[in-house]
Short mmCIF file of C-alpha atoms in Angstrom, two decimals:
data_model
loop_
_atom_site.label_atom_id
_atom_site.label_comp_id
_atom_site.label_asym_id
_atom_site.label_seq_id
_atom_site.Cartn_x
_atom_site.Cartn_y
_atom_site.Cartn_z
CA UNK B 1 -52.65 -13.92 86.20
CA UNK B 2 -52.44 -17.72 86.41
CA UNK B 3 -55.23 -19.88 85.05
CA UNK B 4 -58.69 -19.49 86.56
CA UNK B 5 -61.77 -21.66 87.01
CA UNK B 6 -65.32 -20.38 86.50
CA UNK B 7 -67.92 -21.94 88.80
CA UNK B 8 -71.00 -20.70 86.93
CA UNK B 9 -71.62 -20.37 83.22
CA UNK B 10 -74.49 -21.47 81.02
CA UNK B 11 -74.84 -23.47 77.83
CA UNK B 12 -77.82 -23.31 75.46
CA UNK B 13 -79.69 -20.50 73.68
CA UNK B 14 -83.11 -19.40 74.92
CA UNK B 15 -85.92 -18.19 72.68
CA UNK B 16 -87.00 -14.55 72.75
CA UNK B 17 -89.67 -13.89 75.38
CA UNK B 18 -91.93 -10.91 76.23
CA UNK B 19 -90.49 -10.28 79.70
CA UNK B 20 -92.36 -7.84 81.96
CA UNK B 21 -95.09 -7.19 79.39
CA UNK B 22 -92.74 -5.86 76.73
CA UNK B 23 -91.99 -7.18 73.27
CA UNK B 24 -90.18 -10.53 72.84
CA UNK B 25 -86.48 -10.02 73.56
CA UNK B 26 -83.38 -12.19 73.96
CA UNK B 27 -81.22 -10.24 76.41
CA UNK B 28 -78.55 -12.92 77.03
CA UNK B 29 -76.30 -11.80 74.17
CA UNK B 30 -73.36 -14.20 73.94
CA UNK B 31 -75.38 -17.32 74.79
CA UNK B 32 -73.75 -20.36 73.20
CA UNK B 33 -75.57 -23.18 71.44
CA UNK B 34 -72.59 -25.47 70.92
CA UNK B 35 -69.75 -26.89 72.97
CA UNK B 36 -67.15 -25.64 70.50
CA UNK B 37 -68.44 -22.08 70.83
CA UNK B 38 -68.19 -22.35 74.60
CA UNK B 39 -64.65 -23.72 74.48
CA UNK B 40 -63.65 -20.89 72.14
CA UNK B 41 -64.91 -18.40 74.75
CA UNK B 42 -62.90 -20.12 77.49
CA UNK B 43 -59.74 -19.99 75.36
CA UNK B 44 -60.23 -16.30 74.63
CA UNK B 45 -60.72 -15.49 78.31
CA UNK B 46 -57.94 -17.68 79.65
CA UNK B 47 -60.44 -19.80 81.61
CA UNK B 48 -58.97 -23.25 82.25
CA UNK B 49 -61.91 -24.98 83.96
CA UNK B 50 -65.65 -24.30 84.10
CA UNK B 51 -68.88 -25.64 85.55
CA UNK B 52 -71.41 -25.70 82.70
CA UNK B 53 -75.07 -25.25 83.60
CA UNK B 54 -78.23 -25.39 81.44
CA UNK B 55 -79.30 -21.90 80.46
CA UNK B 56 -82.60 -20.72 81.92
CA UNK B 57 -84.64 -17.59 82.40
CA UNK B 58 -87.63 -18.01 80.12
CA UNK B 59 -90.53 -19.19 82.34
CA UNK B 60 -90.73 -22.65 80.79
CA UNK B 61 -88.85 -25.29 82.83
CA UNK B 62 -88.87 -27.71 79.89
CA UNK B 63 -86.36 -25.51 78.06
CA UNK B 64 -83.85 -25.69 80.94
CA UNK B 65 -84.34 -29.45 81.27
CA UNK B 66 -83.72 -29.81 77.52
CA UNK B 67 -80.11 -28.60 77.92
CA UNK B 68 -79.10 -31.27 80.48
CA UNK B 69 -77.80 -33.77 77.96
CA UNK B 70 -75.85 -31.06 76.13
CA UNK B 71 -74.06 -30.16 79.37
CA UNK B 72 -73.27 -33.82 80.06
CA UNK B 73 -71.95 -34.14 76.50
CA UNK B 74 -69.73 -31.09 77.09
CA UNK B 75 -68.19 -32.70 80.17
CA UNK B 76 -67.52 -35.86 78.16
CA UNK B 77 -65.97 -33.98 75.27
CA UNK B 78 -63.42 -31.94 77.25
CA UNK B 79 -62.16 -32.57 80.78
CA UNK B 80 -61.87 -28.81 81.32
CA UNK B 81 -65.64 -28.86 81.73
CA UNK B 82 -67.80 -30.18 84.57
CA UNK B 83 -71.57 -30.45 84.18
CA UNK B 84 -74.50 -29.38 86.32
CA UNK B 85 -77.96 -30.87 85.79
CA UNK B 86 -81.10 -28.76 85.87
CA UNK B 87 -83.51 -30.02 88.55
CA UNK B 88 -86.68 -28.48 89.96
CA UNK B 89 -88.39 -28.33 93.37
CA UNK B 90 -91.84 -28.10 91.74
CA UNK B 91 -94.28 -30.98 92.04
CA UNK B 92 -95.28 -30.34 88.42
CA UNK B 93 -91.68 -31.06 87.33
CA UNK B 94 -91.25 -34.21 89.43
CA UNK B 95 -91.10 -36.60 86.47
CA UNK B 96 -88.60 -34.40 84.59
CA UNK B 97 -86.45 -34.07 87.72
CA UNK B 98 -86.49 -37.85 88.15
CA UNK B 99 -85.33 -38.20 84.56
CA UNK B 100 -82.55 -35.64 85.10
CA UNK B 101 -81.34 -37.39 88.26
CA UNK B 102 -80.75 -40.56 86.24
CA UNK B 103 -77.76 -38.70 84.76
CA UNK B 104 -76.27 -37.89 88.18
CA UNK B 105 -73.83 -40.80 88.07
CA UNK B 106 -72.24 -39.72 84.79
CA UNK B 107 -68.51 -39.09 85.33
CA UNK B 108 -68.54 -35.42 84.33
CA UNK B 109 -71.57 -34.43 86.42
CA UNK B 110 -70.52 -32.49 89.52
CA UNK B 111 -73.58 -30.43 90.46
CA UNK B 112 -77.36 -30.18 90.51
CA UNK B 113 -78.72 -26.76 89.56
CA UNK B 114 -81.69 -25.56 91.62
CA UNK B 115 -83.51 -22.24 91.24
CA UNK B 116 -86.79 -20.99 92.62
CA UNK B 117 -87.12 -18.32 89.91
CA UNK B 118 -89.30 -20.67 87.86
CA UNK B 119 -91.47 -21.64 90.82
CA UNK B 120 -91.42 -23.53 94.08
CA UNK B 121 -90.24 -22.52 97.52
CA UNK B 122 -87.94 -24.10 100.10
CA UNK B 123 -90.67 -23.93 102.75
CA UNK B 124 -93.48 -25.22 100.52
CA UNK B 125 -94.50 -28.72 101.70
CA UNK B 126 -95.34 -29.62 98.09
CA UNK B 127 -91.66 -29.13 97.19
CA UNK B 128 -90.30 -31.26 100.07
CA UNK B 129 -90.37 -34.65 98.27
CA UNK B 130 -88.45 -33.24 95.30
CA UNK B 131 -85.95 -31.42 97.52
CA UNK B 132 -85.38 -34.54 99.62
CA UNK B 133 -84.69 -36.52 96.46
CA UNK B 134 -82.37 -33.86 94.99
CA UNK B 135 -80.23 -33.63 98.13
CA UNK B 136 -80.20 -37.40 98.65
CA UNK B 137 -78.89 -37.79 95.10
CA UNK B 138 -76.27 -35.11 95.75
CA UNK B 139 -75.03 -37.01 98.80
CA UNK B 140 -75.05 -40.34 96.99
CA UNK B 141 -72.93 -39.06 94.10
CA UNK B 142 -70.88 -36.43 95.99
CA UNK B 143 -72.43 -33.57 94.00
CA UNK B 144 -72.87 -29.91 94.87
CA UNK B 145 -76.35 -28.37 94.92
CA UNK B 146 -75.92 -25.03 93.12
CA UNK B 147 -78.74 -22.68 94.26
CA UNK B 148 -79.69 -19.26 92.92
CA UNK B 149 -80.19 -16.46 95.46
CA UNK B 150 -81.62 -12.96 95.04
CA UNK B 151 -83.34 -10.52 97.39
CA UNK B 152 -87.00 -11.11 98.23
CA UNK B 153 -89.56 -13.82 97.53
CA UNK B 154 -88.54 -17.48 97.17
CA UNK B 155 -84.88 -16.82 96.34
CA UNK B 156 -84.18 -14.64 99.39
CA UNK B 157 -81.50 -15.85 101.79
CA UNK B 158 -84.15 -16.08 104.51
CA UNK B 159 -85.93 -18.69 102.40
CA UNK B 160 -83.00 -20.44 100.69
CA UNK B 161 -81.25 -20.54 104.06
CA UNK B 162 -83.83 -23.15 105.09
CA UNK B 163 -82.06 -25.51 102.69
CA UNK B 164 -78.82 -24.86 104.57
CA UNK B 165 -80.53 -25.68 107.86
CA UNK B 166 -82.16 -28.82 106.48
CA UNK B 167 -79.52 -30.32 104.20
CA UNK B 168 -76.06 -28.71 104.43
CA UNK B 169 -74.81 -30.90 107.27
CA UNK B 170 -74.35 -33.67 104.74
CA UNK B 171 -74.56 -32.12 101.25
CA UNK B 172 -72.46 -29.33 99.73
CA UNK B 173 -74.54 -26.24 98.99
CA UNK B 174 -73.30 -23.41 96.71
CA UNK B 175 -75.26 -20.19 97.33
CA UNK B 176 -74.95 -18.41 94.00
CA UNK B 177 -74.59 -14.58 93.99
CA UNK B 178 -73.97 -14.36 97.78
CA UNK B 179 -77.57 -13.32 98.38
CA UNK B 180 -77.82 -11.38 95.11
CA UNK B 181 -78.21 -7.83 96.44
CA UNK B 182 -78.02 -5.43 99.38
CA UNK B 183 -80.18 -7.27 101.90
CA UNK B 184 -78.75 -10.70 101.10
CA UNK B 185 -75.17 -9.45 101.23
CA UNK B 186 -75.66 -7.84 104.63
CA UNK B 187 -77.42 -10.89 106.06
CA UNK B 188 -74.60 -13.19 104.89
CA UNK B 189 -71.43 -11.13 105.36
CA UNK B 190 -72.84 -9.66 108.56
CA UNK B 191 -72.72 -13.06 110.20
CA UNK B 192 -74.97 -15.76 108.80
CA UNK B 193 -72.47 -17.13 106.27
CA UNK B 194 -69.77 -17.44 108.91
CA UNK B 195 -72.16 -18.82 111.51
CA UNK B 196 -73.06 -21.62 109.10
CA UNK B 197 -69.38 -22.42 108.46
CA UNK B 198 -68.62 -22.44 112.19
CA UNK B 199 -71.58 -24.79 112.72
CA UNK B 200 -70.10 -27.27 110.26
CA UNK B 201 -72.43 -26.53 107.35
CA UNK B 202 -71.01 -27.39 103.91
CA UNK B 203 -71.87 -24.00 102.47
CA UNK B 204 -70.06 -22.16 99.65
CA UNK B 205 -70.72 -19.04 97.62
CA UNK B 206 -69.58 -16.81 94.75
CA UNK B 207 -69.66 -13.06 94.25
CA UNK B 208 -71.19 -12.83 90.77
CA UNK B 209 -73.70 -9.95 90.69
CA UNK B 210 -72.45 -8.75 94.10
CA UNK B 211 -72.86 -4.99 94.50
CA UNK B 212 -70.03 -2.50 95.16
CA UNK B 213 -69.00 -2.80 98.78
CA UNK B 214 -69.57 -6.54 99.13
CA UNK B 215 -66.38 -8.21 97.80
CA UNK B 216 -64.20 -5.84 99.83
CA UNK B 217 -66.25 -6.35 102.99
CA UNK B 218 -66.36 -10.14 102.62
CA UNK B 219 -62.57 -10.31 102.12
CA UNK B 220 -62.09 -8.23 105.27
CA UNK B 221 -64.46 -10.44 107.26
CA UNK B 222 -62.64 -13.57 106.08
CA UNK B 223 -59.33 -12.07 107.23
CA UNK B 224 -60.75 -10.85 110.55
CA UNK B 225 -62.60 -14.07 111.41
CA UNK B 226 -60.00 -16.48 110.03
CA UNK B 227 -62.59 -18.67 108.31
CA UNK B 228 -64.32 -18.70 104.93
CA UNK B 229 -61.23 -18.37 102.74
CA UNK B 230 -61.96 -21.79 101.22
CA UNK B 231 -65.73 -21.18 100.72
CA UNK B 232 -65.74 -18.48 98.01
CA UNK B 233 -65.42 -19.14 94.26
CA UNK B 234 -65.04 -17.05 91.15
CA UNK B 235 -68.10 -17.19 88.86
CA UNK B 236 -69.04 -15.22 85.76
CA UNK B 237 -72.66 -16.35 85.19
CA UNK B 238 -72.06 -15.86 81.43
CA UNK B 239 -74.03 -15.02 79.34
CA UNK B 240 -76.21 -13.36 82.00
CA UNK B 241 -73.13 -12.00 83.75
CA UNK B 242 -69.96 -10.36 82.49
CA UNK B 243 -66.76 -12.39 82.74
CA UNK B 244 -64.38 -9.48 82.28
CA UNK B 245 -66.13 -7.31 84.82
CA UNK B 246 -66.51 -10.07 87.42
CA UNK B 247 -62.83 -10.99 87.06
CA UNK B 248 -61.68 -7.40 87.51
CA UNK B 249 -63.95 -6.91 90.53
CA UNK B 250 -62.69 -9.95 92.36
CA UNK B 251 -59.02 -9.59 91.37
CA UNK B 252 -59.00 -6.09 92.83
CA UNK B 253 -60.05 -7.50 96.20
CA UNK B 254 -58.24 -10.83 96.56
CA UNK B 255 -54.99 -9.90 94.76
CA UNK B 256 -52.75 -12.81 93.78
CA UNK B 257 -51.90 -14.46 97.10
CA UNK B 258 -53.34 -17.39 99.07
CA UNK B 259 -56.94 -16.11 99.02
CA UNK B 260 -56.75 -15.72 95.24
CA UNK B 261 -55.57 -19.30 94.87
CA UNK B 262 -58.63 -20.51 96.78
CA UNK B 263 -61.09 -18.24 94.95
CA UNK B 264 -59.85 -18.76 91.42
CA UNK B 265 -58.61 -22.36 91.53
CA UNK B 266 -58.41 -24.68 94.52
CA UNK B 267 -61.98 -24.43 95.86
CA UNK B 268 -63.26 -25.14 92.36
CA UNK B 269 -61.15 -28.29 92.30
CA UNK B 270 -62.59 -29.40 95.65
CA UNK B 271 -66.19 -28.88 94.54
CA UNK B 272 -66.17 -29.37 90.79
CA UNK B 273 -62.96 -31.25 90.04
CA UNK B 274 -62.91 -34.90 88.97
CA UNK B 275 -64.85 -37.30 91.15
CA UNK B 276 -62.83 -39.28 93.66
CA UNK B 277 -61.40 -42.42 92.16
CA UNK B 278 -61.71 -41.03 88.61
#
């Protein structure tokens, strides 16, 4: 296979935490603390380009914010890497988000990472000022807003889709995990994803964490409808995902033709390649 680009991998090591009432654990085996360790992983995999995102998962937003400067440093150290900045919709994180957005003009920054797993909700009026600021900054600096999705609660496509309705006419929105599970996959591949594209929404996705039938069905829908081929990216979500498994899953579906070129390379360059004029 030719070189590939990875549109979702994390940098930074999280502390052990007692998830779900159990003992403290650190499940993200393979998390990297340094840029050199990350680059070594990319070399081993054959990954040519990557979007590097602050690691998160422990319910303390400060930890995710603390990795922003490391990701910016990574993008400055090696032009194979683009950086995403951790931002938050929560009112309680407004000052930290403001501080993070001051880095949005750095040359290697290509995305703003938004997740509702640590709190907040697209429809919560208290989150609206932060969301308005995040998307305005994305438009100003031609950045992608990279949003986690998963079934149910605040990350469900029904809820995150409100961001598409509100902001994706003018800002690029990457819906991570294509809905993240059965209900999200069916809502998106069954029509909503294509309806948004046809309506002119700047919406993109990846198939990390997608369950069995989904990559095959999405590829068939792209072929049948004749749109969407340039809206899907490869993403590993390392160290929470599995690069080797995600690569095998997607390669089996898209092969090595035109769709593969979009998924593994060219769409990444459009979204996360060097800024115009750089």
